[in-house]
Amino acid sequence: MSQLLRLVDIVAQLRGEEGCPWDNAQDLQTMRPYLLEETYEVLEAMEAGAESQGEGITGELGDLLFVILLLAQITHDQGHGGLEDVARKISE
């Protein structure tokens, strides 16, 4: 299983019946500050310069990806599509 598919599966488990209470309590509104925070942290890592980006940018991109995947799972759980629809729209 690719690492991306593994992460998608982890997010689905976190939002599942026996998943994480915090993840299950989130909705599109409660996730807004996390999306902004992680976006700013990616921007800060980008501004740090090529010599210091390494782990910093990779970690921050991972945090942002997690938030995006969680948002996609939330929309799926609400019956508004999800990651597959997001990927389809980008591909088209």
Coordinates of C-alpha atoms in Angstrom, one line a residue:
M1 CA 0.0 0.0 0.0
S2 CA 1.4 3.4 -0.9
Q3 CA 2.1 5.8 2.0
L4 CA -0.6 8.2 0.6
L5 CA -3.2 5.4 0.7
R6 CA -2.1 4.4 4.1
L7 CA -2.6 8.0 5.3
V8 CA -6.0 8.2 3.7
D9 CA -6.9 4.9 5.6
I10 CA -5.6 6.3 8.9
V11 CA -7.7 9.5 8.5
A12 CA -10.8 7.3 7.8
Q13 CA -10.1 5.2 10.9
L14 CA -9.7 8.4 13.0
R15 CA -13.2 9.5 11.9
G16 CA -14.6 6.0 12.3
E17 CA -17.0 4.8 15.0
E18 CA -14.2 3.7 17.3
G19 CA -11.8 6.5 16.1
C20 CA -10.5 9.5 17.8
P21 CA -13.0 11.7 19.7
W22 CA -11.2 14.9 18.7
D23 CA -11.2 14.0 15.0
N24 CA -14.9 12.9 15.1
A25 CA -15.9 16.2 16.8
Q26 CA -14.4 18.3 13.9
D27 CA -16.4 19.8 11.1
L28 CA -15.7 22.3 8.3
Q29 CA -16.0 25.3 10.6
T30 CA -13.9 23.9 13.5
M31 CA -11.1 23.0 11.0
R32 CA -10.7 26.6 9.7
P33 CA -8.1 27.7 12.1
Y34 CA -6.0 24.5 11.7
L35 CA -6.1 25.0 7.9
L36 CA -4.8 28.5 8.2
E37 CA -2.2 27.6 10.9
E38 CA -0.7 24.8 8.8
T39 CA -0.8 27.0 5.6
Y40 CA 1.2 29.7 7.4
E41 CA 3.6 27.2 8.8
V42 CA 4.3 25.9 5.3
L43 CA 4.9 29.4 4.1
E44 CA 7.3 30.1 7.0
A45 CA 9.2 26.9 6.1
M46 CA 9.4 28.0 2.5
E47 CA 10.8 31.4 3.5
A48 CA 13.4 29.8 5.8
G49 CA 15.5 29.2 2.7
A50 CA 16.6 26.2 0.8
E51 CA 19.4 25.3 3.2
S52 CA 17.1 24.9 6.1
Q53 CA 14.0 23.6 4.4
G54 CA 14.7 19.8 4.4
E55 CA 12.7 18.2 7.3
G56 CA 11.0 21.5 8.1
I57 CA 9.2 21.8 4.8
T58 CA 8.5 18.1 4.6
G59 CA 7.0 18.0 8.1
E60 CA 4.9 21.1 7.5
L61 CA 3.6 19.8 4.1
G62 CA 2.7 16.6 5.9
D63 CA 0.7 18.6 8.5
L64 CA -1.1 20.5 5.8
L65 CA -1.8 17.3 3.9
F66 CA -3.3 15.7 7.0
V67 CA -5.6 18.7 7.4
I68 CA -6.7 18.5 3.8
L69 CA -7.3 14.8 4.0
L70 CA -9.3 15.3 7.2
L71 CA -11.4 18.0 5.5
A72 CA -12.0 15.6 2.5
Q73 CA -13.1 12.9 4.9
I74 CA -15.4 15.3 6.7
T75 CA -17.1 16.2 3.5
H76 CA -17.4 12.6 2.6
D77 CA -18.9 11.8 6.0
Q78 CA -21.4 14.6 5.4
G79 CA -22.4 13.1 2.0
H80 CA -20.8 15.9 -0.1
G81 CA -18.2 13.8 -2.0
G82 CA -14.8 13.4 -0.5
L83 CA -11.3 12.8 -1.7
E84 CA -12.3 10.8 -4.8
D85 CA -14.4 13.8 -6.0
V86 CA -11.6 16.2 -5.2
A87 CA -9.1 14.1 -7.3
R88 CA -11.6 13.7 -10.1
K89 CA -12.2 17.5 -10.3
I90 CA -8.5 18.2 -10.3
S91 CA -7.9 15.5 -13.0
E92 CA -10.7 16.8 -15.2

